[in-house]
mmCIF file of C-alpha atoms in Angstrom:
data_model
loop_
_atom_site.group_PDB
_atom_site.id
_atom_site.type_symbol
_atom_site.label_atom_id
_atom_site.label_comp_id
_atom_site.label_asym_id
_atom_site.label_seq_id
_atom_site.Cartn_x
_atom_site.Cartn_y
_atom_site.Cartn_z
ATOM 1 C CA MET A 1 71.024 3.772 28.981
ATOM 2 C CA LYS A 2 69.612 6.238 31.505
ATOM 3 C CA ALA A 3 68.014 8.235 28.692
ATOM 4 C CA THR A 4 66.421 5.079 27.314
ATOM 5 C CA ALA A 5 65.049 4.161 30.721
ATOM 6 C CA LYS A 6 63.655 7.663 31.182
ATOM 7 C CA ILE A 7 61.862 7.520 27.815
ATOM 8 C CA PHE A 8 60.422 4.093 28.671
ATOM 9 C CA ILE A 9 59.107 5.372 32.013
ATOM 10 C CA MET A 10 57.483 8.397 30.321
ATOM 11 C CA PHE A 11 55.843 6.093 27.747
ATOM 12 C CA LEU A 12 54.330 3.984 30.535
ATOM 13 C CA ALA A 13 53.067 7.072 32.353
ATOM 14 C CA VAL A 14 51.348 8.519 29.277
ATOM 15 C CA ASN A 15 49.628 5.223 28.461
ATOM 16 C CA SER A 16 48.518 4.816 32.066
ATOM 17 C CA VAL A 17 46.826 8.205 31.922
ATOM 18 C CA ILE A 18 45.083 7.299 28.667
ATOM 19 C CA LEU A 19 43.874 3.944 29.967
ATOM 20 C CA MET A 20 42.615 5.436 33.236
ATOM 21 C CA SER A 21 40.851 8.416 31.610
ATOM 22 C CA PRO A 22 37.160 7.949 30.683
ATOM 23 C CA GLN A 23 36.586 7.510 26.951
ATOM 24 C CA LYS A 24 34.277 9.966 25.227
ATOM 25 C CA ALA A 25 31.129 8.181 23.956
ATOM 26 C CA THR A 26 30.210 8.457 20.329
ATOM 27 C CA ALA A 27 27.027 10.497 19.882
ATOM 28 C CA GLN A 28 24.152 8.646 18.229
ATOM 29 C CA VAL A 29 20.862 10.094 17.062
ATOM 30 C CA SER A 30 17.930 8.306 18.703
ATOM 31 C CA ILE A 31 14.601 8.350 16.828
ATOM 32 C CA ASN A 32 11.503 7.468 18.842
ATOM 33 C CA PHE A 33 7.739 7.926 18.601
ATOM 34 C CA GLN A 34 8.188 11.674 19.031
ATOM 35 C CA ILE A 35 8.914 11.912 15.300
ATOM 36 C CA PHE A 36 5.437 10.514 14.619
ATOM 37 C CA TYR A 37 3.749 12.726 17.198
ATOM 38 C CA ASP A 38 5.357 15.891 15.870
ATOM 39 C CA ASP A 39 5.203 15.224 12.141
ATOM 40 C CA LEU A 40 1.608 13.925 12.002
ATOM 41 C CA SER A 41 -0.022 16.452 14.347
ATOM 42 C CA PRO A 42 -0.684 19.047 11.599
ATOM 43 C CA TYR A 43 -2.613 16.441 9.592
ATOM 44 C CA GLY A 44 -4.932 15.093 12.291
ATOM 45 C CA TYR A 45 -5.141 14.746 16.052
ATOM 46 C CA TRP A 46 -3.916 12.326 18.715
ATOM 47 C CA ILE A 47 -6.097 10.534 21.222
ATOM 48 C CA ASP A 48 -5.168 8.396 24.219
ATOM 49 C CA THR A 49 -6.905 5.038 23.889
ATOM 50 C CA PRO A 50 -7.229 2.522 26.746
ATOM 51 C CA GLU A 51 -6.326 -0.370 24.431
ATOM 52 C CA TYR A 52 -3.336 0.932 22.474
ATOM 53 C CA GLY A 53 -2.172 4.177 24.049
ATOM 54 C CA TYR A 54 -1.661 7.147 21.752
ATOM 55 C CA ALA A 55 -3.446 6.806 18.404
ATOM 56 C CA TRP A 56 -3.686 9.162 15.449
ATOM 57 C CA VAL A 57 -6.919 10.183 13.704
ATOM 58 C CA PRO A 58 -6.154 11.665 10.260
ATOM 59 C CA ASP A 59 -8.026 14.632 8.794
ATOM 60 C CA VAL A 60 -9.304 12.876 5.682
ATOM 61 C CA SER A 61 -12.567 12.424 3.813
ATOM 62 C CA ALA A 62 -15.242 10.061 5.068
ATOM 63 C CA SER A 63 -14.464 7.589 2.287
ATOM 64 C CA PHE A 64 -10.837 7.122 3.408
ATOM 65 C CA THR A 65 -9.541 3.566 3.711
ATOM 66 C CA PRO A 66 -5.846 2.789 4.375
ATOM 67 C CA TYR A 67 -3.971 1.192 1.468
ATOM 68 C CA ARG A 68 -6.860 2.085 -0.835
ATOM 69 C CA THR A 69 -7.334 5.853 -0.856
ATOM 70 C CA ASN A 70 -4.971 8.240 -2.633
ATOM 71 C CA GLY A 71 -2.110 5.865 -3.398
ATOM 72 C CA TYR A 72 -0.939 2.798 -5.320
ATOM 73 C CA TRP A 73 1.459 -0.164 -5.241
ATOM 74 C CA ILE A 74 4.815 -0.166 -7.011
ATOM 75 C CA TYR A 75 7.382 -2.945 -7.150
ATOM 76 C CA THR A 76 10.674 -2.060 -5.420
ATOM 77 C CA ASN A 77 13.742 -4.038 -4.437
ATOM 78 C CA VAL A 78 11.925 -5.001 -1.197
ATOM 79 C CA GLY A 79 8.660 -6.040 -2.839
ATOM 80 C CA TRP A 80 5.330 -4.317 -3.482
ATOM 81 C CA THR A 81 5.520 -0.971 -1.704
ATOM 82 C CA TRP A 82 2.631 1.403 -1.048
ATOM 83 C CA VAL A 83 3.213 4.905 -2.446
ATOM 84 C CA SER A 84 0.894 7.398 -0.804
ATOM 85 C CA ASN A 85 -0.046 10.742 -2.317
ATOM 86 C CA TYR A 86 -0.537 12.155 1.174
ATOM 87 C CA SER A 87 2.436 14.214 2.378
ATOM 88 C CA TRP A 88 2.296 12.300 5.672
ATOM 89 C CA GLY A 89 2.141 8.898 3.988
ATOM 90 C CA TRP A 90 5.766 7.987 4.760
ATOM 91 C CA ALA A 91 4.761 7.026 8.322
ATOM 92 C CA PRO A 92 1.280 5.439 8.745
ATOM 93 C CA PHE A 93 1.546 3.138 5.718
ATOM 94 C CA HIS A 94 5.023 1.812 6.569
ATOM 95 C CA TYR A 95 5.052 1.746 10.366
ATOM 96 C CA GLY A 96 2.408 0.594 12.811
ATOM 97 C CA ARG A 97 -1.108 -0.714 12.235
ATOM 98 C CA TRP A 98 -4.574 0.580 11.311
ATOM 99 C CA TYR A 99 -7.886 -0.351 12.861
ATOM 100 C CA TYR A 100 -11.485 0.744 12.378
ATOM 101 C CA ASP A 101 -13.316 2.428 15.245
ATOM 102 C CA PRO A 102 -17.115 2.908 14.972
ATOM 103 C CA TYR A 103 -16.766 6.469 16.226
ATOM 104 C CA TYR A 104 -13.489 7.779 14.810
ATOM 105 C CA GLU A 105 -13.416 5.435 11.802
ATOM 106 C CA TRP A 106 -9.833 4.540 10.695
ATOM 107 C CA ILE A 107 -7.195 5.126 13.374
ATOM 108 C CA TRP A 108 -3.438 4.563 13.197
ATOM 109 C CA ILE A 109 -1.362 3.013 15.999
ATOM 110 C CA PRO A 110 2.410 3.702 15.732
ATOM 111 C CA SER A 111 4.990 0.929 16.001
ATOM 112 C CA TYR A 112 8.718 0.401 15.486
ATOM 113 C CA GLU A 113 9.136 -1.734 12.387
ATOM 114 C CA TRP A 114 9.319 -0.386 8.826
ATOM 115 C CA GLY A 115 7.767 -2.385 5.998
ATOM 116 C CA PRO A 116 6.694 -1.801 2.380
ATOM 117 C CA GLY A 117 3.049 -2.162 3.481
ATOM 118 C CA TRP A 118 1.518 -3.849 6.528
ATOM 119 C CA VAL A 119 -1.317 -5.706 4.832
ATOM 120 C CA ILE A 120 -2.563 -9.243 4.295
ATOM 121 C CA TRP A 121 -2.306 -10.353 0.673
ATOM 122 C CA ARG A 122 -4.647 -12.827 -1.040
ATOM 123 C CA ARG A 123 -5.132 -14.073 -4.600
ATOM 124 C CA SER A 124 -7.790 -15.966 -6.503
ATOM 125 C CA GLU A 125 -8.064 -17.150 -10.083
ATOM 126 C CA ASP A 126 -8.828 -13.657 -11.407
ATOM 127 C CA TYR A 127 -8.224 -11.235 -8.524
ATOM 128 C CA TYR A 128 -5.727 -9.855 -6.010
ATOM 129 C CA GLY A 129 -6.810 -8.470 -2.650
ATOM 130 C CA TRP A 130 -5.258 -6.832 0.407
ATOM 131 C CA ALA A 131 -6.394 -5.516 3.809
ATOM 132 C CA PRO A 132 -4.618 -3.628 6.647
ATOM 133 C CA ILE A 133 -3.292 -5.729 9.522
ATOM 134 C CA GLY A 134 -4.698 -4.766 12.922
ATOM 135 C CA PRO A 135 -2.805 -3.519 16.015
ATOM 136 C CA GLY A 136 -0.686 -6.004 17.923
ATOM 137 C CA ILE A 137 -0.826 -8.530 15.088
ATOM 138 C CA SER A 138 2.547 -9.880 13.997
ATOM 139 C CA ILE A 139 3.284 -11.274 10.558
ATOM 140 C CA THR A 140 3.171 -14.790 11.976
ATOM 141 C CA ILE A 141 -0.322 -14.276 13.397
ATOM 142 C CA ALA A 142 -1.592 -12.303 10.408
ATOM 143 C CA TYR A 143 -0.720 -15.103 8.009
ATOM 144 C CA GLY A 144 -1.859 -17.868 10.316
ATOM 145 C CA SER A 145 -5.021 -19.833 9.725
ATOM 146 C CA GLY A 146 -6.981 -18.211 12.562
ATOM 147 C CA TYR A 147 -6.728 -14.510 11.646
ATOM 148 C CA ARG A 148 -9.751 -13.112 9.808
ATOM 149 C CA LEU A 149 -10.750 -9.587 8.792
ATOM 150 C CA PRO A 150 -14.203 -8.240 7.888
ATOM 151 C CA TYR A 151 -14.969 -8.411 4.172
ATOM 152 C CA ASN A 152 -15.409 -4.647 3.889
ATOM 153 C CA TYR A 153 -11.784 -4.127 5.012
ATOM 154 C CA TRP A 154 -10.551 -5.667 1.765
ATOM 155 C CA THR A 155 -9.622 -3.938 -1.472
ATOM 156 C CA CYS A 156 -9.712 -6.116 -4.594
ATOM 157 C CA VAL A 157 -8.755 -5.647 -8.241
ATOM 158 C CA ARG A 158 -8.713 -7.915 -11.261
ATOM 159 C CA ASP A 159 -5.322 -9.525 -11.727
ATOM 160 C CA ARG A 160 -4.803 -7.818 -15.100
ATOM 161 C CA ASP A 161 -5.104 -4.376 -13.440
ATOM 162 C CA PHE A 162 -2.739 -4.876 -10.522
ATOM 163 C CA GLY A 163 0.348 -2.659 -10.604
ATOM 164 C CA ARG A 164 -1.322 0.311 -12.314
ATOM 165 C CA THR A 165 -0.505 3.735 -10.877
ATOM 166 C CA ASN A 166 -4.174 4.715 -11.310
ATOM 167 C CA ILE A 167 -5.341 1.531 -9.618
ATOM 168 C CA TYR A 168 -8.122 3.449 -7.821
ATOM 169 C CA ASN A 169 -10.018 3.392 -11.127
ATOM 170 C CA TYR A 170 -10.014 -0.413 -11.147
ATOM 171 C CA TYR A 171 -11.139 -1.348 -7.643
ATOM 172 C CA VAL A 172 -13.805 -4.040 -7.695
ATOM 173 C CA PRO A 173 -17.095 -3.103 -5.949
ATOM 174 C CA SER A 174 -16.921 -4.107 -2.295
ATOM 175 C CA SER A 175 -20.144 -6.077 -2.726
ATOM 176 C CA ASN A 176 -18.022 -8.669 -4.577
ATOM 177 C CA ASN A 177 -15.547 -9.081 -1.694
ATOM 178 C CA VAL A 178 -17.340 -11.974 -0.018
ATOM 179 C CA THR A 179 -17.181 -14.143 -3.134
ATOM 180 C CA ILE A 180 -13.628 -13.129 -4.014
ATOM 181 C CA ILE A 181 -12.137 -13.596 -0.538
ATOM 182 C CA ASN A 182 -13.945 -16.891 0.075
ATOM 183 C CA ASN A 183 -12.420 -18.246 -3.134
ATOM 184 C CA SER A 184 -8.900 -16.933 -2.520
ATOM 185 C CA THR A 185 -5.702 -18.130 -0.881
ATOM 186 C CA VAL A 186 -3.095 -16.289 1.170
ATOM 187 C CA ILE A 187 0.009 -14.998 -0.615
ATOM 188 C CA ASN A 188 2.669 -16.165 1.817
ATOM 189 C CA ASN A 189 5.690 -14.336 0.405
ATOM 190 C CA ILE A 190 7.426 -13.619 3.739
ATOM 191 C CA GLN A 191 10.788 -11.865 3.502
ATOM 192 C CA ARG A 192 13.313 -10.682 6.096
ATOM 193 C CA ASP A 193 15.233 -7.414 6.246
ATOM 194 C CA TYR A 194 18.519 -8.682 7.650
ATOM 195 C CA SER A 195 19.706 -5.194 8.608
ATOM 196 C CA THR A 196 16.795 -4.825 11.046
ATOM 197 C CA GLN A 197 15.638 -8.470 11.349
ATOM 198 C CA VAL A 198 12.109 -7.343 10.447
ATOM 199 C CA ARG A 199 9.869 -9.892 8.703
ATOM 200 C CA TYR A 200 7.284 -8.646 6.208
ATOM 201 C CA ASN A 201 5.241 -9.857 3.234
ATOM 202 C CA ALA A 202 6.557 -8.716 -0.155
ATOM 203 C CA GLY A 203 3.223 -9.376 -1.876
ATOM 204 C CA PRO A 204 2.452 -11.049 -5.216
ATOM 205 C CA ASN A 205 5.238 -12.668 -7.194
ATOM 206 C CA ARG A 206 6.576 -10.320 -9.886
ATOM 207 C CA THR A 207 6.796 -13.037 -12.543
ATOM 208 C CA GLU A 208 3.182 -13.986 -11.870
ATOM 209 C CA ILE A 209 2.068 -10.348 -12.147
ATOM 210 C CA GLN A 210 3.868 -9.988 -15.466
ATOM 211 C CA SER A 211 2.155 -13.123 -16.748
ATOM 212 C CA ARG A 212 -1.311 -12.005 -15.617
ATOM 213 C CA THR A 213 -1.037 -8.389 -16.748
ATOM 214 C CA GLY A 214 1.050 -8.835 -19.885
ATOM 215 C CA ARG A 215 3.262 -5.953 -18.727
ATOM 216 C CA THR A 216 6.949 -5.918 -17.800
ATOM 217 C CA ILE A 217 7.462 -5.012 -14.133
ATOM 218 C CA SER A 218 10.788 -3.219 -13.611
ATOM 219 C CA PRO A 219 11.807 -2.774 -9.944
ATOM 220 C CA VAL A 220 11.999 0.754 -8.551
ATOM 221 C CA THR A 221 15.049 1.456 -6.400
ATOM 222 C CA LEU A 222 14.388 2.337 -2.769
ATOM 223 C CA ARG A 223 16.562 5.154 -1.371
ATOM 224 C CA GLU A 224 16.851 6.623 2.116
ATOM 225 C CA LYS A 225 15.507 10.153 2.602
ATOM 226 C CA ASN A 226 17.020 12.304 5.347
ATOM 227 C CA THR A 227 13.851 14.171 6.289
ATOM 228 C CA PRO A 228 10.212 13.104 6.715
ATOM 229 C CA GLY A 229 8.453 12.610 3.396
ATOM 230 C CA GLN A 230 8.676 10.592 0.214
ATOM 231 C CA ASN A 231 9.347 11.288 -3.449
ATOM 232 C CA LEU A 232 9.128 9.081 -6.541
ATOM 233 C CA SER A 233 11.028 10.075 -9.689
ATOM 234 C CA ASN A 234 13.289 8.489 -12.312
ATOM 235 C CA ARG A 235 12.507 4.945 -11.163
ATOM 236 C CA GLU A 236 13.663 5.812 -7.649
ATOM 237 C CA LEU A 237 11.549 6.019 -4.481
ATOM 238 C CA GLN A 238 13.108 8.225 -1.843
ATOM 239 C CA ILE A 239 11.400 7.686 1.488
ATOM 240 C CA TYR A 240 12.122 8.568 5.086
ATOM 241 C CA ARG A 241 12.413 5.333 7.059
ATOM 242 C CA PRO A 242 14.489 5.863 10.217
ATOM 243 C CA ARG A 243 15.123 3.068 12.687
ATOM 244 C CA VAL A 244 12.741 3.780 15.545
ATOM 245 C CA GLU A 245 14.070 2.815 18.967
ATOM 246 C CA LYS A 246 11.918 1.681 21.845
ATOM 247 C CA HIS A 247 11.483 3.895 24.875
ATOM 248 C CA ARG A 248 14.074 3.307 27.604
ATOM 249 C CA ALA A 249 13.209 3.316 31.271
ATOM 250 C CA THR A 250 15.807 6.028 31.956
ATOM 251 C CA GLU A 251 14.413 8.352 29.296
ATOM 252 C CA ARG A 252 11.395 10.608 29.347
ATOM 253 C CA GLU A 253 8.426 8.948 27.667
ATOM 254 C CA PRO A 254 7.596 10.668 24.356
ATOM 255 C CA ALA A 255 4.089 12.077 23.986
ATOM 256 C CA PRO A 256 2.097 14.244 21.553
ATOM 257 C CA SER A 257 2.146 17.951 22.365
ATOM 258 C CA LYS A 258 -1.662 18.000 22.236
ATOM 259 C CA ILE A 259 -3.924 15.078 23.092
ATOM 260 C CA VAL A 260 -7.685 14.906 22.609
ATOM 261 C CA GLN A 261 -9.466 12.850 25.225
ATOM 262 C CA SER A 262 -10.705 9.585 23.790
ATOM 263 C CA ARG A 263 -14.478 9.188 23.575
ATOM 264 C CA ALA A 264 -14.311 5.395 23.750
ATOM 265 C CA GLY A 265 -17.089 3.834 25.782
ATOM 266 C CA GLN A 266 -19.476 6.771 25.533
ATOM 267 C CA PRO A 267 -22.883 6.275 23.893
ATOM 268 C CA ALA A 268 -22.978 7.661 20.388
ATOM 269 C CA GLY A 269 -25.500 10.340 21.354
ATOM 270 C CA GLU A 270 -23.241 11.692 24.120
ATOM 271 C CA ARG A 271 -20.053 11.862 22.124
ATOM 272 C CA THR A 272 -18.724 15.268 21.174
ATOM 273 C CA GLN A 273 -15.972 15.870 18.682
ATOM 274 C CA PRO A 274 -12.897 18.012 19.484
ATOM 275 C CA LYS A 275 -13.083 21.600 18.287
ATOM 276 C CA ARG A 276 -10.451 22.241 15.639
ATOM 277 C CA GLU A 277 -9.862 24.808 12.955
ATOM 278 C CA ASN A 278 -10.717 23.575 9.485
ATOM 279 C CA GLN A 279 -12.497 20.644 11.093
ATOM 280 C CA PRO A 280 -13.341 18.060 8.420
ATOM 281 C CA ALA A 281 -16.906 16.947 7.715
ATOM 282 C CA ARG A 282 -16.231 13.515 9.205
ATOM 283 C CA GLN A 283 -15.783 15.178 12.641
ATOM 284 C CA GLN A 284 -18.556 17.773 12.385
ATOM 285 C CA GLN A 285 -21.443 15.655 11.153
ATOM 286 C CA PRO A 286 -21.343 11.918 11.851
ATOM 287 C CA GLN A 287 -24.566 11.292 9.923
ATOM 288 C CA GLN A 288 -23.363 13.319 6.942
ATOM 289 C CA GLN A 289 -20.087 11.407 7.142
ATOM 290 C CA ARG A 290 -21.906 8.097 6.766
ATOM 291 C CA ASN A 291 -23.964 9.507 3.902
ATOM 292 C CA ASP A 292 -20.833 10.768 2.161
ATOM 293 C CA LYS A 293 -19.214 7.379 2.536
ATOM 294 C CA GLN A 294 -22.242 5.662 1.025
ATOM 295 C CA ILE A 295 -22.264 8.144 -1.858
ATOM 296 C CA GLN A 296 -18.558 7.611 -2.452
ATOM 297 C CA GLN A 297 -19.043 3.848 -2.377
ATOM 298 C CA GLN A 298 -21.863 4.175 -4.885
ATOM 299 C CA ARG A 299 -19.589 6.258 -7.096
ATOM 300 C CA ASP A 300 -16.844 3.663 -6.792
ATOM 301 C CA ASP A 301 -19.287 0.908 -7.693
ATOM 302 C CA GLN A 302 -20.639 2.905 -10.616
ATOM 303 C CA SER A 303 -17.122 3.636 -11.839
ATOM 304 C CA ALA A 304 -16.254 -0.055 -11.658
ATOM 305 C CA ARG A 305 -19.416 -0.992 -13.561
ATOM 306 C CA GLN A 306 -18.680 1.614 -16.223
ATOM 307 C CA GLN A 307 -15.140 0.313 -16.547
ATOM 308 C CA GLU A 308 -16.427 -3.239 -16.862
ATOM 309 C CA ALA A 309 -18.940 -2.119 -19.505
ATOM 310 C CA LYS A 310 -16.183 -0.378 -21.468
ATOM 311 C CA GLU A 311 -13.997 -3.465 -21.318
ATOM 312 C CA GLN A 312 -16.902 -5.675 -22.424
ATOM 313 C CA GLN A 313 -17.676 -3.316 -25.304
ATOM 314 C CA SER A 314 -14.006 -3.327 -26.276
ATOM 315 C CA ARG A 315 -13.948 -7.140 -26.230
ATOM 316 C CA GLN A 316 -17.091 -7.254 -28.404
ATOM 317 C CA GLN A 317 -15.556 -4.838 -30.879
ATOM 318 C CA GLN A 318 -12.407 -6.934 -31.018
ATOM 319 C CA MET A 319 -14.464 -10.062 -31.649
ATOM 320 C CA GLN A 320 -16.427 -8.316 -34.392
ATOM 321 C CA GLN A 321 -13.224 -7.118 -35.992
ATOM 322 C CA GLN A 322 -11.762 -10.622 -35.803
ATOM 323 C CA THR A 323 -14.910 -11.977 -37.476
ATOM 324 C CA LYS A 324 -14.642 -9.413 -40.255
ATOM 325 C CA ASP A 325 -10.957 -10.174 -40.741
ATOM 326 C CA GLN A 326 -11.731 -13.870 -40.929
ATOM 327 C CA GLN A 327 -14.469 -13.256 -43.532
ATOM 328 C CA VAL A 328 -12.121 -11.161 -45.646
ATOM 329 C CA LYS A 329 -9.469 -13.850 -45.391
ATOM 330 C CA GLN A 330 -11.961 -16.521 -46.473
ATOM 331 C CA GLN A 331 -13.028 -14.376 -49.437
ATOM 332 C CA GLN A 332 -9.414 -13.926 -50.459
ATOM 333 C CA MET A 333 -8.807 -17.663 -50.232
ATOM 334 C CA GLN A 334 -11.939 -18.335 -52.275
ATOM 335 C CA GLN A 335 -10.806 -15.825 -54.867
ATOM 336 C CA GLN A 336 -7.431 -17.524 -55.053
ATOM 337 C CA ARG A 337 -9.168 -20.851 -55.661
ATOM 338 C CA ASN A 338 -11.421 -19.295 -58.317
ATOM 339 C CA ASP A 339 -8.609 -17.647 -60.259
ATOM 340 C CA PRO A 340 -7.193 -20.903 -61.741
ATOM 341 C CA GLN A 341 -10.701 -21.990 -62.684
ATOM 342 C CA VAL A 342 -11.376 -18.693 -64.474
ATOM 343 C CA LYS A 343 -8.083 -18.914 -66.293
ATOM 344 C CA GLN A 344 -8.859 -22.471 -67.336
ATOM 345 C CA GLN A 345 -12.302 -21.459 -68.606
ATOM 346 C CA GLN A 346 -10.840 -18.575 -70.580
ATOM 347 C CA LYS A 347 -8.208 -20.825 -72.095
ATOM 348 C CA GLN A 348 -10.834 -23.433 -73.028
ATOM 349 C CA LYS A 349 -13.044 -20.767 -74.638
ATOM 350 C CA LYS A 350 -10.096 -19.464 -76.650
ATOM 351 C CA ASN A 351 -9.269 -22.945 -77.936
ATOM 352 C CA ASP A 352 -12.868 -23.471 -78.986
#
């Protein structure tokens, strides 16, 4: 009995020590904006804007437009997802927002939510169009009746060409945007990622795309990548999409290691660009940058016209071939009708 009591007392003592001792917290990796600051710095530079805080200016050509240049849409298990050919494309096309600045041109503002592509989708009888959503604009506001974007922000393609991996060859000239957008309606295909509670627009309906293009659209599987970047192979898109946590008051605020002072508010003639190695033409020569953009736009328009001419020529050739086939068929039918008559004439001549 005494031994049993002693064991019971020891059991209580051990448990009391365990309950009173502080429990060791489980370590969790916290991803914040620092991942953007560090990973994107080699491909552009960061500025501190009065409106949005830190913003990223990419080192790209003067003709660059987000969700238009050097990439394409593919259908994944979360909807139409933008696949960028830029090595840094995993971040600015799936987090945050883009906006156009008259001085810096397209600038990216980081944010916390991941999505397949932060754009507004529209459709008309013969076209699909999309444009980047601006900073601070939620999905609810973006797809409300009061949110409007300039016509030159839009990228449009004919419905039969949507979903091509070389979609850049099929962009409609921007001069057509006014007519297309004014005769279009919003594609309100809002979805929710229940693991993060993020709402996004999945884009055009897959069944509708298949009907308009005449092609079967097979979903590509989305997989998590452990390091920054993205890779598409064997019907699988591996992309880095960590859950980005908001800055806590008790933590040090993340910041880029190098920040270029924003030139906002300065007259154009007084603005000077930051000195950088391998500085792109868009930073060195603003006038040349505008000229290059005009030239590129002219090339895009010319390419679209050439493509349209080829398609029209192909349609004419098909119509001509159909006409020839119909003529041959009519001749064959006439010959079939004539054969009994010839046989009858021959038989009558033989009897005579």
